[in-house]
GROMACS .gro file of C-alpha atoms in nm:
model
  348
    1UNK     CA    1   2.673  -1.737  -3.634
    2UNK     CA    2   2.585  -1.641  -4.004
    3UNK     CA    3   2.930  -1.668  -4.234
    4UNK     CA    4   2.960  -1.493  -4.576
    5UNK     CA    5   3.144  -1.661  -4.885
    6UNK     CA    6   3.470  -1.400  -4.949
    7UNK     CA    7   3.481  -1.313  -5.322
    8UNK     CA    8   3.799  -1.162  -5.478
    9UNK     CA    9   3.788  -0.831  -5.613
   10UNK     CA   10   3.983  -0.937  -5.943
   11UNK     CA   11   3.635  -1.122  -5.944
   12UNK     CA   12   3.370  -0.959  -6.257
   13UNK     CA   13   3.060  -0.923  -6.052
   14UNK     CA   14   2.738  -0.848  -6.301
   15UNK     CA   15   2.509  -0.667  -6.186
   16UNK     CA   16   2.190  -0.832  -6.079
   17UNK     CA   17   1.849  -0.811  -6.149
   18UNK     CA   18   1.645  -0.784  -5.819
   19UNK     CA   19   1.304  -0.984  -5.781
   20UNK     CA   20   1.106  -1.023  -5.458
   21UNK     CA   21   1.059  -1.371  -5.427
   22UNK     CA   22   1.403  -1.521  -5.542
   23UNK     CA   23   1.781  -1.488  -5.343
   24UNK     CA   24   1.988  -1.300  -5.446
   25UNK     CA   25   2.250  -1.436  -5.752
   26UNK     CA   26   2.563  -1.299  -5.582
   27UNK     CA   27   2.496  -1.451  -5.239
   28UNK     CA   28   2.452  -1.848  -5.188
   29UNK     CA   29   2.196  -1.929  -4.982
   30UNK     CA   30   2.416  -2.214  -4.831
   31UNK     CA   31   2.631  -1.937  -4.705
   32UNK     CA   32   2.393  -1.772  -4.475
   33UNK     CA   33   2.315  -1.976  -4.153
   34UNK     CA   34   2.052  -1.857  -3.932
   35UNK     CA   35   1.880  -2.002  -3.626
   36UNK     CA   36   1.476  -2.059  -3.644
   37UNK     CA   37   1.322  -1.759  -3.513
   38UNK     CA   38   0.982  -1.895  -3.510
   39UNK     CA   39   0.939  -2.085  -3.142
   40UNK     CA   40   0.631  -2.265  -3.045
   41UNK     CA   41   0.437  -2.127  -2.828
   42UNK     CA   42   0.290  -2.447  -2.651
   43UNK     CA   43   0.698  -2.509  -2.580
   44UNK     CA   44   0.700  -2.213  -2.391
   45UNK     CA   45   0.719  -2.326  -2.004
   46UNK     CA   46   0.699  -2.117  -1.705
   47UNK     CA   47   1.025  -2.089  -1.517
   48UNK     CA   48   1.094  -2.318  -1.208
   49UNK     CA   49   1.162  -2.038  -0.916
   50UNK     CA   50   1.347  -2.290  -0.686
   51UNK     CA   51   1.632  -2.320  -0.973
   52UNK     CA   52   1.672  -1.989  -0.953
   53UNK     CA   53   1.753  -1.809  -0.643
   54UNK     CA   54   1.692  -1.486  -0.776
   55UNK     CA   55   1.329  -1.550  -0.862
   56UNK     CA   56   1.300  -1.711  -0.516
   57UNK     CA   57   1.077  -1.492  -0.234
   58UNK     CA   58   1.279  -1.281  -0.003
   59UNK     CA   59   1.305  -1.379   0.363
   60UNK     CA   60   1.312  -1.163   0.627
   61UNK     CA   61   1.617  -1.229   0.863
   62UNK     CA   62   1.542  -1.330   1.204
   63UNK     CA   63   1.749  -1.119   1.382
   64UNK     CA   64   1.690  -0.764   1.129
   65UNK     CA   65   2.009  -0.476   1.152
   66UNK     CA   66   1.908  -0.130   1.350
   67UNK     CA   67   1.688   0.120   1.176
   68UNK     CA   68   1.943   0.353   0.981
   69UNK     CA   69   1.797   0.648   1.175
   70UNK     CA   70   1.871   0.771   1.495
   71UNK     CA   71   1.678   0.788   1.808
   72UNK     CA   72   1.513   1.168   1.797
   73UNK     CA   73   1.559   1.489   1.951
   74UNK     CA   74   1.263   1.368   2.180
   75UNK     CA   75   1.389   1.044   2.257
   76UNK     CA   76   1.770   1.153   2.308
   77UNK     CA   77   1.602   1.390   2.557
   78UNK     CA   78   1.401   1.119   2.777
   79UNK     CA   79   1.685   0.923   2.791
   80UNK     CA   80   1.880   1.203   3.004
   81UNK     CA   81   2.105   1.333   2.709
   82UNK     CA   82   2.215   1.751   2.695
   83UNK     CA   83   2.179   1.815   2.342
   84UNK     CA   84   2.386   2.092   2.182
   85UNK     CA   85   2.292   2.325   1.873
   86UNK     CA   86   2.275   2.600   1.615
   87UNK     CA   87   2.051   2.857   1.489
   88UNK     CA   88   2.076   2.867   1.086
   89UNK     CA   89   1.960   3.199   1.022
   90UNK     CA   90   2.128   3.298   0.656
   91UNK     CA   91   1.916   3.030   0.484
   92UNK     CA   92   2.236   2.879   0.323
   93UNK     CA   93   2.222   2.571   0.235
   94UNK     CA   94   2.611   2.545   0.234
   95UNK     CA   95   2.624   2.610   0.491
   96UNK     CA   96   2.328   2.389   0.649
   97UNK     CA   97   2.525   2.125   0.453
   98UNK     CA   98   2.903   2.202   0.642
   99UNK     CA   99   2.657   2.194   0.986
  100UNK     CA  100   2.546   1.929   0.944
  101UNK     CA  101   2.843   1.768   0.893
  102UNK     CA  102   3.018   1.911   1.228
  103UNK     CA  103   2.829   1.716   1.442
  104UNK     CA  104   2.538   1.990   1.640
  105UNK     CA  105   2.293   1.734   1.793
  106UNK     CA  106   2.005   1.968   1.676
  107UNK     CA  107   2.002   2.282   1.425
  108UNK     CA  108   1.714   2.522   1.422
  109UNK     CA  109   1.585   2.653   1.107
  110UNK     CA  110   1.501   3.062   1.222
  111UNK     CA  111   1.200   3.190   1.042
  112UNK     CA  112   1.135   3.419   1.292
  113UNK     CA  113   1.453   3.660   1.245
  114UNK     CA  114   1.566   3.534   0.918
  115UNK     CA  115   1.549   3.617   0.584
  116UNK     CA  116   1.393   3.251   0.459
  117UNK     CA  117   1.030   3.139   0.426
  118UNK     CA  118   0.883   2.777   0.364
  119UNK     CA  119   1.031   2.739   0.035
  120UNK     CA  120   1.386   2.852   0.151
  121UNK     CA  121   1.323   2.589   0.469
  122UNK     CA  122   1.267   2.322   0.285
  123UNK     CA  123   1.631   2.379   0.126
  124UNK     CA  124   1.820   2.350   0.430
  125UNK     CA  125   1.601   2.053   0.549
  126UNK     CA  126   1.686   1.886   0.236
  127UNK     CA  127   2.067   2.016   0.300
  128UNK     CA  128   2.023   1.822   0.642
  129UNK     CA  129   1.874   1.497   0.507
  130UNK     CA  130   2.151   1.313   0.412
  131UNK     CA  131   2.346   1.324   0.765
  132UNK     CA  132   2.010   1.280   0.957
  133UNK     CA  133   2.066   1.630   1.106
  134UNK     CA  134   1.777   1.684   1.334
  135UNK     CA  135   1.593   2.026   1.221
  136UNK     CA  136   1.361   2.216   1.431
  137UNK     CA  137   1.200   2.542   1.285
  138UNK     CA  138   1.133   2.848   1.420
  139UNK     CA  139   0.822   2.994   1.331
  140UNK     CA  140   0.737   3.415   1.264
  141UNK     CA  141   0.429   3.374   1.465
  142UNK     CA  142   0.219   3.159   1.673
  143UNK     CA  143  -0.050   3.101   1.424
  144UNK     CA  144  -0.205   2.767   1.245
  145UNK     CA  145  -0.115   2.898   0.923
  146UNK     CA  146   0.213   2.922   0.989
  147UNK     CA  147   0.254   2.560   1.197
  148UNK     CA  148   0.103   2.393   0.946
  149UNK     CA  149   0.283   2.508   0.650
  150UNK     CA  150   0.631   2.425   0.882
  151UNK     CA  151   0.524   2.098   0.988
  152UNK     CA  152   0.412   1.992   0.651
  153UNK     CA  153   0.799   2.027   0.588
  154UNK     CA  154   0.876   1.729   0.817
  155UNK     CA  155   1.119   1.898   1.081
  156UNK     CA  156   1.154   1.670   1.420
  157UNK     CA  157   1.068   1.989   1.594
  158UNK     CA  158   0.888   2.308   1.565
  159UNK     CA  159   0.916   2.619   1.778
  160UNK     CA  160   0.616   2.903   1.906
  161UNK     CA  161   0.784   3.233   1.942
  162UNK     CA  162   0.633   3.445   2.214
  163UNK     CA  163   0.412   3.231   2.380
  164UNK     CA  164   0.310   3.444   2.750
  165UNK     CA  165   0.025   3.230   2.897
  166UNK     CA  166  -0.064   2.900   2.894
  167UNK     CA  167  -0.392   2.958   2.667
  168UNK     CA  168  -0.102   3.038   2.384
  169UNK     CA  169   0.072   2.716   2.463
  170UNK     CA  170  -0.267   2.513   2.456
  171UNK     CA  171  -0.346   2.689   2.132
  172UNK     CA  172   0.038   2.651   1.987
  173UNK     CA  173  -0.029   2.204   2.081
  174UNK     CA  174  -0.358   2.223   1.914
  175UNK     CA  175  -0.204   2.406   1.595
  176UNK     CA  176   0.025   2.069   1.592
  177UNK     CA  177  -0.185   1.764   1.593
  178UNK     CA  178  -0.505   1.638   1.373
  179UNK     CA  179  -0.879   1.712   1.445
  180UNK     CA  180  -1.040   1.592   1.693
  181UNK     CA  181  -0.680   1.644   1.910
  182UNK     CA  182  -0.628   1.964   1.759
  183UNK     CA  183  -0.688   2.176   1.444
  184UNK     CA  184  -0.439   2.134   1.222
  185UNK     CA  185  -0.519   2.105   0.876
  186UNK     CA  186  -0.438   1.798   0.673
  187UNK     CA  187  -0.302   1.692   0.325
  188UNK     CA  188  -0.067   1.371   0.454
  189UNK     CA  189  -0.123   1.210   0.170
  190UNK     CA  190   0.116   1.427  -0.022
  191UNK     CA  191   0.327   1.613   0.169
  192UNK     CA  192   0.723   1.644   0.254
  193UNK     CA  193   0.635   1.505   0.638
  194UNK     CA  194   0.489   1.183   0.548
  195UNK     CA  195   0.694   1.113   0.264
  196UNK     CA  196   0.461   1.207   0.009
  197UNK     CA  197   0.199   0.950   0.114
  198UNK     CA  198   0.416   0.677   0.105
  199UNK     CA  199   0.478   0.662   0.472
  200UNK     CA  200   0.118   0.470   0.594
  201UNK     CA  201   0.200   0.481   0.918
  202UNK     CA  202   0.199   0.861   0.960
  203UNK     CA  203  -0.146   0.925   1.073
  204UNK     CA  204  -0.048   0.704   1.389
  205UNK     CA  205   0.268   0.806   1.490
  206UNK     CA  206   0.316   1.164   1.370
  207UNK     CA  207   0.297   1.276   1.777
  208UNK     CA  208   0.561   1.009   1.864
  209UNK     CA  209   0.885   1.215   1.756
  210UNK     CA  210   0.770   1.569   1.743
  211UNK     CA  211   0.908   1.823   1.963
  212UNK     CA  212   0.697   2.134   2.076
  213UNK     CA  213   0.886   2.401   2.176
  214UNK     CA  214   0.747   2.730   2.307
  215UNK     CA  215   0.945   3.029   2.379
  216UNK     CA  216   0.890   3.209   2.708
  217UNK     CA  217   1.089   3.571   2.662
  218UNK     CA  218   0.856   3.837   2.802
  219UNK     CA  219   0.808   3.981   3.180
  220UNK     CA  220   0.486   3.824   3.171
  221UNK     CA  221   0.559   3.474   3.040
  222UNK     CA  222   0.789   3.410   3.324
  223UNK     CA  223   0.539   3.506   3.538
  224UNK     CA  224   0.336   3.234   3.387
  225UNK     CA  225   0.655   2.971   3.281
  226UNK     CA  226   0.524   2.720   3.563
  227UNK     CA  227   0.193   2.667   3.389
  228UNK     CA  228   0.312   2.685   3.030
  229UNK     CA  229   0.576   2.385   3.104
  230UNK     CA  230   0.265   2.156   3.205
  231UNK     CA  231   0.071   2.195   2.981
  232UNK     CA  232  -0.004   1.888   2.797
  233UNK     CA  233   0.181   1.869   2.457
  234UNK     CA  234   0.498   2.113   2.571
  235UNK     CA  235   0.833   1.911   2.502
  236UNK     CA  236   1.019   2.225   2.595
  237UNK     CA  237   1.053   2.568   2.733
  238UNK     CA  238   1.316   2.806   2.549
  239UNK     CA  239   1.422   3.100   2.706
  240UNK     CA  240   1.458   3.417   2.506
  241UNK     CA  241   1.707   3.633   2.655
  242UNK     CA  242   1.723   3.913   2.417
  243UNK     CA  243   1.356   3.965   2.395
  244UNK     CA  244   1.325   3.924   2.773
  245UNK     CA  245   1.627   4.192   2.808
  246UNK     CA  246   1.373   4.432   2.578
  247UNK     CA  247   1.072   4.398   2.788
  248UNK     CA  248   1.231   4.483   3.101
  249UNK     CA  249   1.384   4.770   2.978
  250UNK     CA  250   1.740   4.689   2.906
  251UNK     CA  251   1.769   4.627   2.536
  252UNK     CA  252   2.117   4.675   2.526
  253UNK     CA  253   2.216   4.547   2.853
  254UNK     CA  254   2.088   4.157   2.836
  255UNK     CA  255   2.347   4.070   3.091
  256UNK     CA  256   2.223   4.328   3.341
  257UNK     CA  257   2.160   4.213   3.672
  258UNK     CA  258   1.758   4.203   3.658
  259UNK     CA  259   1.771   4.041   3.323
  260UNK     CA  260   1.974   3.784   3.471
  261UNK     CA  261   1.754   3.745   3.821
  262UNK     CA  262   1.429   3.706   3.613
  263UNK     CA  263   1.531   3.462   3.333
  264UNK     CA  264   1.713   3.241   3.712
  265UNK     CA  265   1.303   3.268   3.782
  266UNK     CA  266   1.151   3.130   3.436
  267UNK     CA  267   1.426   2.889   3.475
  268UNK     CA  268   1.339   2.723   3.807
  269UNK     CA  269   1.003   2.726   3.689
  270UNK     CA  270   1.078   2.460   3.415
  271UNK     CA  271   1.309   2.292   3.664
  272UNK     CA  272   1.008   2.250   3.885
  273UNK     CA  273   0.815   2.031   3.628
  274UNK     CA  274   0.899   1.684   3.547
  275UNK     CA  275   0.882   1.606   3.193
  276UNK     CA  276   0.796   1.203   3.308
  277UNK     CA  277   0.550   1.349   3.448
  278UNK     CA  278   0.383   1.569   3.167
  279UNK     CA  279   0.643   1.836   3.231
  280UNK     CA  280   0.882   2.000   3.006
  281UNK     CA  281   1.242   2.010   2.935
  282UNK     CA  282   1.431   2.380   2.981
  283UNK     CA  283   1.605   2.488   2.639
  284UNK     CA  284   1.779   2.818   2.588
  285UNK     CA  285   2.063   3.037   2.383
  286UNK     CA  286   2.405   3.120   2.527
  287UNK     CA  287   2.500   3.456   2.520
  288UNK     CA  288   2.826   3.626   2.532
  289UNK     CA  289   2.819   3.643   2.901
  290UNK     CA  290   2.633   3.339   3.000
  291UNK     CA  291   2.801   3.046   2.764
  292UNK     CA  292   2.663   2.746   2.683
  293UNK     CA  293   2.861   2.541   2.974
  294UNK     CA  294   2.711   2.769   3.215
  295UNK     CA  295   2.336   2.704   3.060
  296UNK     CA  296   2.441   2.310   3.077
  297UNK     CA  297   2.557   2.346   3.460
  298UNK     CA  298   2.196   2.478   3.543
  299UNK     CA  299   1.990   2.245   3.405
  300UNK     CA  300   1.958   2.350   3.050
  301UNK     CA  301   1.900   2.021   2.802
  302UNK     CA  302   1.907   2.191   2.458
  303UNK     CA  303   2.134   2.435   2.435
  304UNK     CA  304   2.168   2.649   2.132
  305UNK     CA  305   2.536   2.767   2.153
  306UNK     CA  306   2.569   3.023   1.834
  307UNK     CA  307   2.458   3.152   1.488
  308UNK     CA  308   2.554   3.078   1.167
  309UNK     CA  309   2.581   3.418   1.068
  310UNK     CA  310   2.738   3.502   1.397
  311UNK     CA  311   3.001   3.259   1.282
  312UNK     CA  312   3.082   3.403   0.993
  313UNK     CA  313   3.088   3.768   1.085
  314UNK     CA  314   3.312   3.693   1.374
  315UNK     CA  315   3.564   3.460   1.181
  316UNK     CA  316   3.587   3.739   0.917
  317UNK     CA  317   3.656   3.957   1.110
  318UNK     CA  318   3.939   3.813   1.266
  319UNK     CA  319   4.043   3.737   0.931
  320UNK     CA  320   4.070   4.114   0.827
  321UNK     CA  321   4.213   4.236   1.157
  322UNK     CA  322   4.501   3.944   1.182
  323UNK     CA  323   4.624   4.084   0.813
  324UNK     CA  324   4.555   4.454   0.944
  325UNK     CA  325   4.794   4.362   1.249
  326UNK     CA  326   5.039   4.215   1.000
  327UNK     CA  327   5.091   4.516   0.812
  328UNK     CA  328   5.132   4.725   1.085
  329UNK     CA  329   5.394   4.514   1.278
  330UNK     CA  330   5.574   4.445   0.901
  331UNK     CA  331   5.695   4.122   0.802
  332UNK     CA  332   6.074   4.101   0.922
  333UNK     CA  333   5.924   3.859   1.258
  334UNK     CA  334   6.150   3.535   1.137
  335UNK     CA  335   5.979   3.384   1.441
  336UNK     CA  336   5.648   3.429   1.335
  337UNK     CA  337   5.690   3.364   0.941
  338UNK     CA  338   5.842   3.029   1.080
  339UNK     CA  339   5.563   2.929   1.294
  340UNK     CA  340   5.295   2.955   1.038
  341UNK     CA  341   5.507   2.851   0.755
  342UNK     CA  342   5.373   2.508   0.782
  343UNK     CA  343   4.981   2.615   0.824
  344UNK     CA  344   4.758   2.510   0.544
  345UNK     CA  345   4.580   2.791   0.390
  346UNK     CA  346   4.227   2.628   0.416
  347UNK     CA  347   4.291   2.612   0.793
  348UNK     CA  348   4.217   3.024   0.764
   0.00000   0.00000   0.00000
């Protein structure tokens, strides 16, 4: 380490006269000490890796911990599981975030009814990432456009609204999978789905975890559920109760008895196929009068028990009416103002 010489300041210092060439008069050169900077090359040797176990290669362990992800939708569903989850139809990605964070085995991303495009999707599926929340999306259409865009994304599973005959479910398959198996158009090498490009092996195993979903929710898909849920590709038949309310005639009545005797008749229809057997799995929505237990009790495997928005609306307005209620009863109940003295207020 380089020292100076101290000099006193009662100490006359002249000023002095600067040449290139020649130390300075004020500072001894025996006072400086500074290490050769000026190596040689030829003692320059390359570094021994096996003294350092950092430079050393790495080495795979025989016995290698479980992938970080978890089995898919598709796989969770061969292996006999009911799977249970939400519609996200506000496009929030709060509250795709606080979802995914509850615990729903599935959540379905709604383009059909809601607000949110491709952009907006790719939000929420980013809001999902982090707790490997399985996302399915719902397309506006059946269309290529419109699948390919979606599955460009990366969701585990994508969903054909209004699909009536099996033609529409062959077409809604081929809209999903690479020429010559089907017609979708292809830029893998950069998109969301294979990881940008990095992912090598997505060309070969795109198919492997992707679950097809195509709705049946007219008169005349039910008619023709049996040979939608074989055809080759399906993963899963969703019932569409509302819709299939409208086209019988009872919009505002989807628990009236017809409704209910015709949607028992698309379901046996899936029931009849065996998805071991190139058959397909029977998904649905609970409704107000026909709750998600009931759809697990007859043979439903995905279940899709509520709506974000549904949530919401309902817990606000319990909200508003248990204050409303409060002001009309007044506040001299000591009972009451004891029981929920303790309550935190984030428990609203």
């Amino acid at each position: 380490m380089a020292t100076i010489t101290c000099i006193t300041a009662a100490a006359a210092i002249p000023t002095p006269k600067l040449s290139l060439g020649k130390p300075l008069s004020f500072v001894s050169s025996k006072s400086l000490s500074f290490p050769s900077l000026k190596p040689s090359v030829s003692s320059l040797k390359p570094l021994d890796p096996t003294k350092f176990s950092a430079l050393s290669p790495l080495k795979c362990s025989p016995n290698p911990s479980p992938s970080p992800f978890p089995p898919s939708l598709k796989s969770r569903l061969n292996n006999g599981e009911t799977l249970y989850g939400i519609f996200l139809l506000s496009f929030s990605p709060t509250l795709a975030e606080i979802v995914a964070h509850s615990g729903y085995d599935f959540v379905v991303i709604d383009m059909e009814h809601g607000p949110g495009g491709i952009n907006e999707s790719l939000q929420l599926l980013r809001a999902l990432t982090p707790t490997n929340t399985p996302a399915i999306v719902r397309l506006p259409e059946s269309s290529a456009t419109w699948a390919k865009k979606a599955l460009d994304l990366g969701p585990q599973g994508i969903m054909f609204p209004m699909i009536e005959s099996p033609k529409e479910a062959k077409k809604a398959v081929s809209y999903c999978r690479f020429p010559p198996d089907g017609i979708r158009g292809s830029a893998h090498t950069v998109v969301r789905a294979s990881n940008y490009g990095i992912n090598e092996g997505y060309l070969s195993n795109y198919m492997d975890d992707l679950l097809i979903m195509c709705q049946v929710e007219t008169e005349d898909g039910v008619k023709k559920v049996e040979e939608i849920a074989a055809i080759d590709g399906v993963d899963c038949v969703q019932m569409g109760p509302l819709d299939l309310s409208a086209s019988l005639g009872y919009l505002w009545d989807p628990g009236h008895k017809k409704v209910r005797e015709m949607l028992r008749v698309a379901e046996k229809g899936v029931l009849k196929s065996d998805p071991k057997e190139g058959g397909a799995f029977l998904a649905g929505f609970a409704m107000p009068h026909d709750p998600p237990e009931e759809l697990g009790r007859r043979g439903y495997r995905m279940v899709s028990g509520t709506v974000d928005v549904g949530l919401f609306r309902t817990a606000a307005l319990e909200d508003v009416r248990k204050f409303k209620i409060s002001l009309r009863e007044g506040s001299d109940d000591d009972d009451a103002e004891d029981k929920d003295a303790d309550e935190k207020y984030w428990s609203e």
